[in-house]
XYZ file of C-alpha atoms in Angstrom:
654
model
C -0.252 -0.189 0.054
C 1.335 3.389 -0.872
C 0.234 6.244 1.428
C 0.813 9.917 1.257
C -0.090 12.223 3.731
C 0.139 16.122 2.285
C 1.055 18.727 4.703
C -1.497 21.574 4.912
C -0.612 25.054 6.357
C 0.675 24.157 10.048
C -0.489 20.574 9.928
C 3.006 20.177 11.600
C 1.809 22.760 14.483
C -0.878 20.348 15.746
C -0.370 19.403 19.365
C 2.242 22.069 19.457
C 0.574 25.581 19.078
C -2.216 26.679 21.463
C -3.103 23.461 22.755
C -6.043 24.729 24.768
C -7.844 25.725 21.283
C -6.630 23.009 19.111
C -5.952 20.037 21.217
C -2.779 18.018 22.285
C -3.442 15.511 19.298
C -0.340 15.960 17.320
C 0.634 15.295 13.635
C 2.728 12.210 14.544
C -0.540 10.577 16.292
C -2.465 11.546 13.140
C -0.042 9.681 10.931
C 0.141 6.795 13.459
C -3.313 6.841 13.663
C -3.976 6.571 9.699
C -1.431 3.630 9.391
C -2.918 1.828 12.481
C -6.496 1.969 11.204
C -7.964 -1.444 9.518
C -10.131 0.314 7.380
C -6.995 1.708 5.505
C -5.389 -1.941 4.779
C -4.884 -2.535 1.144
C -6.017 1.052 -0.103
C -4.070 3.629 -1.892
C -5.206 6.774 0.541
C -4.209 10.169 0.070
C -4.850 13.108 2.435
C -4.149 16.140 0.424
C -4.532 20.107 1.783
C -8.216 20.310 1.589
C -8.928 16.885 3.601
C -6.509 17.627 6.372
C -7.911 21.128 6.670
C -11.280 19.681 6.843
C -10.315 16.903 9.735
C -8.478 19.758 11.312
C -11.668 22.159 11.140
C -14.019 22.501 14.264
C -15.846 25.510 13.422
C -19.584 25.532 11.936
C -19.244 24.487 8.200
C -21.006 22.619 5.649
C -18.231 20.281 3.361
C -19.428 19.892 -0.076
C -18.270 16.217 -0.946
C -18.621 14.644 -4.567
C -18.952 11.320 -5.090
C -16.069 8.951 -4.524
C -14.241 11.969 -2.203
C -13.666 10.107 0.816
C -16.646 11.805 2.699
C -17.475 8.795 5.355
C -13.659 8.029 5.599
C -12.964 11.314 6.702
C -15.783 12.004 8.809
C -14.882 8.726 10.605
C -11.461 9.690 11.016
C -12.363 12.973 12.589
C -15.145 11.449 15.217
C -11.928 8.639 15.914
C -9.468 11.737 16.753
C -11.961 13.623 18.810
C -12.829 10.167 20.232
C -9.143 9.652 21.769
C -8.820 12.982 23.057
C -12.786 13.450 24.737
C -12.304 14.825 28.168
C -16.395 14.968 29.054
C -18.167 11.982 31.120
C -21.402 13.788 30.762
C -21.156 15.777 27.426
C -20.949 13.982 24.066
C -20.644 13.900 20.144
C -23.646 13.852 17.892
C -23.884 12.182 14.652
C -27.146 12.155 12.718
C -28.142 10.482 9.445
C -30.975 9.919 7.420
C -31.314 6.302 6.939
C -30.205 3.130 9.456
C -28.158 1.972 6.624
C -25.738 4.985 6.640
C -26.002 4.940 10.924
C -24.702 1.456 10.442
C -22.126 2.023 8.443
C -20.771 4.682 10.130
C -20.986 2.267 13.634
C -19.568 -0.361 11.612
C -16.562 1.430 10.360
C -15.878 2.873 14.060
C -16.483 -0.506 15.561
C -13.390 -2.032 14.151
C -10.878 0.326 16.504
C -10.550 0.488 20.187
C -10.666 4.113 19.973
C -13.543 4.380 17.378
C -15.654 2.228 20.071
C -15.646 4.937 22.704
C -18.051 7.203 19.969
C -20.677 4.287 20.014
C -21.071 4.604 24.078
C -22.571 7.143 26.185
C -22.431 10.103 26.251
C -22.295 9.990 22.292
C -25.327 9.551 20.084
C -25.091 8.250 16.427
C -28.753 7.448 14.932
C -30.982 8.777 12.533
C -33.165 12.354 12.791
C -35.963 10.297 13.896
C -34.472 8.117 16.307
C -32.440 11.137 17.886
C -35.632 13.457 18.494
C -37.723 10.203 19.510
C -35.033 9.542 22.272
C -34.035 13.040 23.651
C -37.610 15.200 23.057
C -40.842 13.226 22.032
C -40.442 9.635 24.228
C -39.735 11.439 27.146
C -42.296 13.841 27.240
C -44.861 11.795 25.936
C -44.259 9.259 28.530
C -44.307 12.025 31.427
C -47.972 13.347 29.696
C -49.344 10.182 30.452
C -49.211 8.292 26.854
C -47.970 4.239 25.779
C -45.712 3.881 23.398
C -46.567 0.868 21.695
C -45.544 1.393 17.990
C -43.920 4.115 15.608
C -44.410 3.045 12.293
C -46.142 4.921 9.797
C -47.478 2.278 7.394
C -48.754 -0.212 10.080
C -50.306 2.395 12.059
C -52.044 4.040 9.340
C -53.691 0.772 8.097
C -54.033 0.023 11.729
C -56.523 3.076 11.732
C -57.995 2.974 8.719
C -59.229 -0.674 9.590
C -61.213 0.994 12.403
C -62.967 3.309 10.410
C -66.716 2.809 9.813
C -67.608 0.616 6.629
C -69.918 3.856 5.304
C -67.601 6.696 6.058
C -64.740 4.307 4.394
C -66.828 3.944 1.484
C -67.079 7.599 1.018
C -63.392 8.298 1.469
C -62.807 5.722 -0.841
C -65.131 7.632 -3.601
C -63.027 10.793 -3.009
C -60.030 8.817 -3.759
C -58.628 8.870 -0.585
C -57.024 5.890 1.141
C -55.205 4.952 4.590
C -52.538 7.896 4.183
C -55.224 10.195 5.309
C -54.958 8.609 8.945
C -51.672 10.602 9.739
C -51.838 13.655 11.816
C -49.946 16.226 9.894
C -50.825 19.927 11.205
C -53.177 20.809 8.949
C -55.929 17.756 8.388
C -58.537 20.666 9.132
C -58.084 21.719 5.615
C -60.238 18.597 4.328
C -62.334 20.348 2.018
C -64.102 17.576 0.458
C -66.038 16.781 3.386
C -68.401 19.686 3.820
C -70.023 18.678 7.293
C -66.897 17.817 8.961
C -68.131 14.665 10.401
C -66.010 12.610 8.384
C -62.905 14.568 9.338
C -64.358 14.513 13.176
C -64.243 10.677 12.828
C -60.797 10.451 11.537
C -59.312 12.737 14.265
C -61.074 11.133 16.823
C -59.448 7.658 15.634
C -55.810 9.183 15.513
C -56.577 10.705 18.950
C -57.521 7.400 20.270
C -54.813 5.502 18.924
C -52.454 7.924 20.178
C -53.321 7.389 23.760
C -52.783 3.874 22.754
C -49.425 4.631 22.153
C -49.587 4.253 18.044
C -47.537 6.538 16.458
C -46.409 7.449 12.821
C -42.797 8.964 12.552
C -44.025 11.840 10.963
C -46.284 12.408 14.382
C -43.185 11.827 16.160
C -41.348 14.899 14.515
C -44.788 17.378 14.790
C -44.872 16.440 18.601
C -41.388 17.276 18.863
C -41.974 20.840 17.163
C -44.158 21.480 19.278
C -42.675 20.146 22.474
C -39.317 22.515 21.674
C -41.447 25.504 20.959
C -43.150 25.339 24.403
C -40.166 24.238 26.544
C -36.890 26.141 25.365
C -35.229 24.532 28.487
C -35.251 21.253 26.117
C -32.943 22.772 23.423
C -30.579 24.308 26.097
C -30.042 20.886 27.724
C -29.216 19.404 24.150
C -26.999 21.718 23.481
C -25.055 21.628 27.173
C -25.280 17.755 26.322
C -23.552 17.547 22.403
C -21.441 20.682 22.011
C -20.584 18.943 18.538
C -23.151 17.764 15.784
C -22.305 16.160 12.891
C -24.684 15.445 9.903
C -24.264 13.210 7.260
C -25.724 13.253 3.811
C -27.011 16.811 4.645
C -28.439 17.094 1.073
C -31.434 14.881 2.343
C -32.728 17.140 4.974
C -35.795 18.723 4.282
C -37.231 22.336 5.323
C -38.926 21.057 8.424
C -35.732 18.757 9.595
C -33.529 21.821 9.271
C -36.110 23.862 11.102
C -36.197 21.048 14.287
C -32.256 21.194 14.077
C -32.349 24.715 14.484
C -35.007 24.419 17.686
C -32.601 21.607 19.047
C -29.331 23.260 18.346
C -30.058 26.937 17.887
C -28.659 28.930 15.267
C -26.524 31.296 18.045
C -25.808 28.482 19.881
C -21.935 27.502 20.762
C -22.600 23.991 19.393
C -20.702 23.273 16.183
C -22.586 21.875 13.499
C -20.880 20.351 10.404
C -22.915 19.180 7.545
C -21.507 16.915 5.097
C -23.160 15.863 1.694
C -23.558 16.378 -2.086
C -26.274 18.670 -2.993
C -26.398 16.677 -6.693
C -27.588 13.802 -4.710
C -30.623 15.089 -2.942
C -33.095 12.305 -4.168
C -35.132 11.536 -0.874
C -37.933 13.020 -0.232
C -39.757 13.971 3.521
C -43.471 13.230 4.298
C -43.956 17.528 4.893
C -41.954 18.565 2.266
C -39.488 18.496 -0.528
C -35.863 18.549 -0.013
C -34.705 21.996 -0.546
C -31.132 23.083 -1.840
C -31.471 25.972 -0.597
C -30.364 24.854 2.694
C -27.137 22.915 2.124
C -24.663 23.807 1.356
C -24.528 27.305 3.513
C -22.436 30.128 2.647
C -18.787 29.654 2.057
C -18.528 25.240 2.132
C -15.415 23.508 1.812
C -15.193 21.347 -1.455
C -13.881 18.277 -1.663
C -13.825 18.319 -5.437
C -11.570 15.263 -5.966
C -13.222 11.665 -6.856
C -11.376 8.841 -5.880
C -13.357 6.831 -7.356
C -13.278 7.219 -11.242
C -11.714 9.129 -13.672
C -11.908 12.459 -15.125
C -14.315 10.812 -17.999
C -17.084 9.613 -15.799
C -16.520 12.345 -13.541
C -17.300 14.672 -17.044
C -20.676 12.224 -17.854
C -21.818 12.928 -14.057
C -20.813 16.542 -13.901
C -23.170 17.122 -16.902
C -26.184 16.136 -15.290
C -25.188 18.031 -12.006
C -27.268 20.921 -10.533
C -24.366 22.643 -8.592
C -22.383 24.916 -10.549
C -19.076 23.625 -8.650
C -17.836 20.750 -10.861
C -15.989 17.605 -9.485
C -12.390 15.773 -10.704
C -11.812 12.473 -11.351
C -8.548 10.544 -10.748
C -6.474 8.232 -12.581
C -6.988 4.374 -11.374
C -6.357 1.228 -12.267
C -8.233 0.542 -15.432
C -7.316 1.344 -19.148
C -8.259 4.777 -20.916
C -9.634 2.988 -23.512
C -12.592 1.689 -21.442
C -15.542 3.025 -23.765
C -18.394 4.461 -21.649
C -21.491 3.603 -23.922
C -24.999 4.521 -24.696
C -26.982 1.663 -26.266
C -29.970 2.462 -28.491
C -32.461 -0.013 -29.009
C -35.387 -0.687 -31.120
C -38.549 -1.869 -29.399
C -37.656 -5.247 -30.871
C -34.095 -5.044 -29.703
C -34.588 -4.119 -25.910
C -34.075 -7.772 -25.141
C -30.675 -7.544 -26.535
C -29.605 -4.376 -24.091
C -28.486 -6.583 -21.110
C -26.291 -9.140 -23.193
C -24.685 -6.008 -24.914
C -23.777 -4.813 -21.776
C -22.193 -8.022 -20.644
C -19.971 -8.289 -23.465
C -18.535 -4.980 -23.266
C -18.063 -5.497 -19.351
C -15.936 -8.501 -20.255
C -14.215 -6.856 -23.010
C -13.506 -4.035 -20.918
C -12.073 -5.605 -17.846
C -10.128 -8.870 -16.876
C -11.630 -11.999 -14.797
C -9.100 -10.852 -12.287
C -10.311 -7.177 -12.431
C -13.959 -8.543 -11.876
C -12.763 -10.831 -9.489
C -11.014 -8.279 -7.687
C -13.998 -5.662 -7.368
C -16.379 -8.649 -6.882
C -17.462 -6.754 -3.862
C -18.572 -3.626 -6.125
C -20.051 -5.802 -8.770
C -21.585 -5.189 -11.705
C -25.362 -3.520 -12.037
C -28.179 -2.636 -13.914
C -30.529 0.163 -12.524
C -33.554 2.684 -13.449
C -35.856 4.755 -11.322
C -38.524 2.094 -11.800
C -37.442 -1.639 -11.568
C -40.074 -3.751 -9.618
C -43.207 -4.761 -11.945
C -46.567 -3.084 -10.648
C -48.703 -3.317 -13.679
C -48.481 -4.268 -17.278
C -46.289 -1.688 -19.758
C -48.541 0.189 -21.908
C -47.380 1.409 -25.444
C -46.907 4.894 -24.431
C -44.511 3.543 -21.248
C -42.878 1.303 -22.756
C -39.863 0.785 -21.723
C -41.506 1.251 -17.931
C -39.104 -0.723 -15.634
C -36.206 -2.959 -15.530
C -38.631 -5.942 -16.074
C -38.944 -4.729 -19.605
C -35.504 -5.453 -20.147
C -35.165 -8.800 -18.661
C -38.838 -10.031 -18.556
C -38.047 -12.875 -16.510
C -36.946 -10.407 -13.288
C -38.935 -9.581 -10.441
C -37.399 -8.123 -7.380
C -38.175 -10.061 -4.527
C -36.398 -9.128 -1.535
C -36.508 -12.490 0.382
C -34.524 -13.769 -2.826
C -31.572 -12.316 -2.121
C -29.957 -14.613 0.563
C -30.564 -18.232 1.384
C -32.204 -18.917 4.993
C -30.000 -17.616 7.336
C -28.936 -19.339 10.648
C -29.570 -16.978 13.225
C -32.310 -14.851 14.190
C -30.688 -11.760 14.361
C -29.947 -11.949 10.410
C -33.419 -12.420 9.796
C -34.366 -9.093 11.529
C -31.094 -7.326 9.837
C -32.543 -8.674 6.401
C -35.905 -7.164 7.332
C -34.730 -3.798 7.723
C -32.185 -3.550 4.821
C -35.478 -5.045 3.099
C -37.375 -2.324 4.543
C -34.639 0.482 3.641
C -34.833 -0.822 -0.059
C -38.382 -1.153 -0.824
C -40.065 0.997 1.726
C -42.679 -1.573 2.194
C -43.017 -2.843 6.005
C -44.383 -6.155 4.880
C -41.270 -7.145 3.856
C -39.778 -6.601 7.474
C -42.710 -7.889 9.068
C -42.092 -11.228 6.573
C -38.671 -11.325 7.820
C -39.375 -11.178 11.257
C -42.380 -13.911 11.083
C -39.562 -16.071 9.294
C -37.135 -15.756 11.752
C -39.747 -16.591 14.943
C -41.228 -19.445 12.808
C -37.903 -21.170 12.546
C -37.359 -21.151 16.535
C -40.636 -22.131 17.088
C -39.956 -25.249 14.919
C -36.743 -25.832 16.425
C -37.839 -26.032 19.663
C -40.899 -28.324 18.672
C -38.611 -30.318 16.959
C -40.902 -30.743 14.030
C -42.410 -28.095 11.682
C -45.214 -26.748 13.449
C -45.852 -23.450 11.397
C -45.907 -24.210 7.703
C -44.679 -21.159 5.287
C -47.505 -20.708 3.120
C -47.009 -17.513 1.377
C -48.402 -15.240 4.250
C -46.554 -16.445 7.610
C -48.312 -13.718 9.474
C -51.571 -14.864 8.597
C -50.180 -18.444 9.306
C -49.418 -17.766 12.910
C -52.316 -16.143 13.340
C -54.271 -19.142 12.540
C -52.336 -21.129 14.920
C -53.718 -19.016 17.961
C -56.952 -18.763 19.296
C -59.117 -15.302 19.138
C -57.986 -13.871 22.520
C -53.981 -14.905 22.329
C -54.231 -13.573 18.509
C -55.163 -10.265 19.753
C -52.250 -10.337 22.113
C -49.885 -11.526 19.306
C -50.670 -8.733 17.108
C -49.791 -6.130 19.949
C -46.682 -8.074 20.836
C -45.582 -8.279 17.124
C -45.883 -4.136 16.719
C -43.425 -3.714 19.891
C -40.990 -6.093 18.651
C -40.992 -4.250 15.231
C -40.817 -0.815 16.975
C -37.636 -2.276 19.034
C -35.901 -3.735 15.918
C -35.515 -0.564 14.369
C -32.009 0.382 16.006
C -30.554 -3.255 16.490
C -27.385 -3.324 18.870
C -25.509 -5.860 20.504
C -27.041 -3.659 23.904
C -30.534 -4.047 23.227
C -30.384 -7.539 21.969
C -31.254 -8.865 25.819
C -34.818 -7.029 25.240
C -35.224 -7.859 21.893
C -34.890 -11.384 23.078
C -37.622 -10.821 26.192
C -39.947 -10.049 23.739
C -39.537 -12.646 21.299
C -39.911 -15.054 24.437
C -43.209 -13.614 25.220
C -44.494 -14.050 21.695
C -43.338 -17.869 21.308
C -44.777 -18.490 24.993
C -48.016 -17.903 22.881
C -47.401 -20.974 20.636
C -46.951 -23.276 23.764
C -49.461 -24.744 26.122
C -46.318 -24.513 28.644
C -43.537 -21.911 28.693
C -40.551 -22.266 26.604
C -37.026 -21.085 27.334
C -34.771 -19.604 24.558
C -32.127 -18.948 26.690
C -29.255 -21.270 25.075
C -30.612 -22.182 22.048
C -28.222 -21.501 19.533
C -29.784 -19.274 16.628
C -31.103 -16.312 19.277
C -27.045 -15.510 19.967
C -26.148 -12.374 18.898
C -23.512 -12.316 15.626
C -22.235 -9.564 14.281
C -22.115 -10.873 10.992
C -23.598 -14.411 9.419
C -21.522 -15.442 6.398
C -24.451 -15.550 3.627
C -24.468 -17.395 0.204
C -25.764 -15.415 -2.279
C -28.954 -16.913 -3.803
C -29.038 -15.774 -7.030
C -32.617 -16.594 -8.210
C -34.252 -13.505 -10.005
C -31.841 -10.728 -8.727
C -28.529 -11.910 -10.569
C -28.403 -12.140 -14.613
C -25.976 -14.722 -15.903
C -24.353 -13.450 -19.197
C -22.129 -15.985 -20.798
C -20.162 -15.236 -23.776
C -20.823 -18.178 -26.307
C -16.641 -17.789 -28.244
C -14.889 -17.266 -24.911
C -17.097 -19.132 -22.254
C -16.570 -15.951 -20.100
C -19.202 -14.763 -17.594
C -20.357 -11.933 -15.755
C -23.282 -11.795 -13.177
C -25.278 -8.394 -13.312
C -27.103 -7.207 -10.190
C -30.728 -5.825 -10.731
C -32.038 -2.799 -8.986
C -33.323 0.528 -8.122
C -31.074 3.838 -8.335
C -32.667 4.739 -4.597
C -31.362 1.209 -3.566
C -27.328 2.200 -4.692
C -27.284 5.362 -3.327
C -23.720 5.352 -1.398
C -22.979 2.413 -3.388
C -19.736 1.972 -5.463
C -19.697 -0.395 -8.356
C -17.144 -1.760 -10.866
C -19.576 -0.827 -13.556
C -23.258 0.267 -14.161
C -25.605 0.307 -16.839
C -28.402 3.049 -16.082
C -31.558 2.119 -18.079
C -34.792 4.254 -19.417
C -38.013 4.028 -17.248
C -41.293 5.464 -17.122
C -42.493 7.419 -14.156
C -45.091 10.150 -15.684
C -42.855 10.505 -18.719
C -39.285 8.616 -19.813
C -36.612 10.104 -17.193
C -33.540 9.873 -19.401
C -35.419 11.491 -22.342
C -36.967 14.266 -19.967
C -33.535 15.525 -18.476
C -31.683 14.986 -21.939
C -33.953 17.690 -23.489
C -32.900 20.490 -20.696
C -28.807 19.060 -20.405
C -28.245 19.154 -24.295
C -31.024 21.338 -26.147
C -31.539 23.912 -22.957
C -34.834 25.138 -21.559
C -35.370 28.749 -19.969
C -36.093 27.269 -16.334
C -35.737 23.680 -14.969
C -38.671 22.481 -13.004
C -38.628 20.947 -9.612
C -39.669 17.803 -11.400
C -36.560 17.687 -13.707
C -34.558 18.688 -11.086
C -35.199 15.844 -9.092
C -34.650 13.585 -12.445
C -31.511 15.483 -12.822
C -30.421 14.616 -9.228
C -31.410 10.727 -9.914
C -29.310 10.679 -12.860
C -26.277 11.882 -11.294
C -26.438 9.388 -8.439
C -26.701 6.810 -11.248
C -23.695 8.114 -13.223
C -21.538 8.140 -10.397
C -21.237 4.639 -9.046
C -19.017 3.193 -11.039
C -14.751 2.770 -10.896
C -14.380 1.450 -14.337
C -17.244 1.723 -16.946
C -20.876 3.561 -16.894
C -23.427 2.882 -19.362
C -26.837 4.117 -20.341
C -29.467 2.268 -22.527
C -32.655 4.648 -24.443
C -35.026 3.938 -27.244
C -33.619 5.256 -30.324
C -36.403 7.146 -31.228
C -35.951 9.094 -28.354
C -33.215 11.220 -29.084
C -32.358 13.876 -31.866
C -29.271 14.602 -34.005
C -28.595 17.763 -31.636
C -28.933 15.300 -28.470
C -26.681 12.822 -30.037
C -24.204 15.629 -30.743
C -24.252 16.809 -27.378
C -23.820 13.275 -25.770
C -20.705 12.127 -28.400
C -19.288 16.123 -27.057
C -19.159 15.152 -23.636
C -17.570 11.518 -24.349
C -20.127 9.249 -24.859
C -19.437 6.637 -27.407
C -23.105 5.456 -28.928
C -23.754 2.117 -30.299
C -27.192 0.739 -31.828
C -28.578 -2.521 -31.239
């Protein structure tokens, strides 16, 4: 491994000059830390001046970090350095992210070192926006006000409330094209203009209030409570600011207007809290319940820039820059791959769309050696689109609508990703992963049920509960009516408990599992000591290639390559060896709509087009070595084609 640390201004004065301001951590300490950090093993990492200055900086500032620039590595390095020198026993560092996936990455990488593990414990906090405000604001206030906390989950709670709406009222709502989404309080439910007499509104509000008293809340309602509590109790904000003098926000571009308001209320614009936000405005593709992501909030004035991507070369950087919404442009760097690799746009006719995947596979094999494909097997070869899962048939106007139009046998099915795990904790992790991927809580519930059924059958010694498609219903059928109701409530409690899985709360999770297991037996069955309920950090899992992975085999050379299929949203933050982005349809064809703006030019970019540009930016900036796009031949004109070629695209007709 070749490692180069380039001195920034006065870096050699760390630990020497004004220790009360800059700390006692020396330049030699920094070099030693970098050398011994396991995450750096085998990697060619270079800390240039800009990265060193960001690591050193302890002012409130935003960091605009482009894809592959090492943003997460720097944040983790900074956290580990701070942890080593942290002197407070009751004050800590707060790190907020938007997803459990991002949180788990930070926790996982910090947990590899002894010094990094300190930041995972009290008084520090690493978690999502929702878990932070739930933990420090909403849940304590609700409990002190006499509320119960049974379940915090938007989808399940809204469906629960929808079932409680009287039959005639529900029919009326359906005629007004309303569904269970109406069962969430958003602060403006009184503006329902389709209910002239107000009775329907009263029914819905009554159901919402009754279920909240019983401890059922959506994620959005918990944040609304947080806003109300903070606005009425300023001492809470003061205590938060004292507890957390430093705040880091990861993927800050995904923070919406409502969340920024909450952050300012909790940490204060005028407080002494150091707030550093890390993100890339070009990748803001997630939306909130309340408002759209607003790029006006990030980055703030005079951000620090990380313009150099370590992921890919200048060619791919230029392709991604063409759809960037920010004025700043990133730079690529030389890597191990040949400059002769051709980033390609495949133009296809309707009757040749089934050849696109094979053409991409052939290009991958021509671009990389088998050794390179094996070396970057963890990154993989990916086929992605905005629409991937088949919800309905494709009409003539919509074609191509989703990934399934390119590979007709493709169906996304989360439980096909891995074969059955050996441990319950792995089922739960897969459930959280499936939920983060699809946004469907049913996927998570299904995994939880699979894990519990595995345990029940293990205890019984024979198959007590059969998997007949819907495991939740299969489990209900095994219970009498009184126990079935208890089972539902206990499952809701369990689901809320596994949102943030850790070794520290696993004992509490097991208690909840134990109470569920007892419902299925005439006498209490102790699960303690059973192998499958043990906490394991990472279970070695075997990929099941059914449905998700397409294998291309070259007839002439007999070489092959596996391609993984999924949505653009699912690969955000990931790195690929090669990526194929396919045209899909969401109200209009996505790539076609942005090409008109990028290569023809329009006076104003709408919010919808901005979202599509950001989505395409994410898609084009995943690959280390090769990026391709597939679009219908008749969707581009000569002006657009000339623009694409000038940007560096190789265009191939299929």
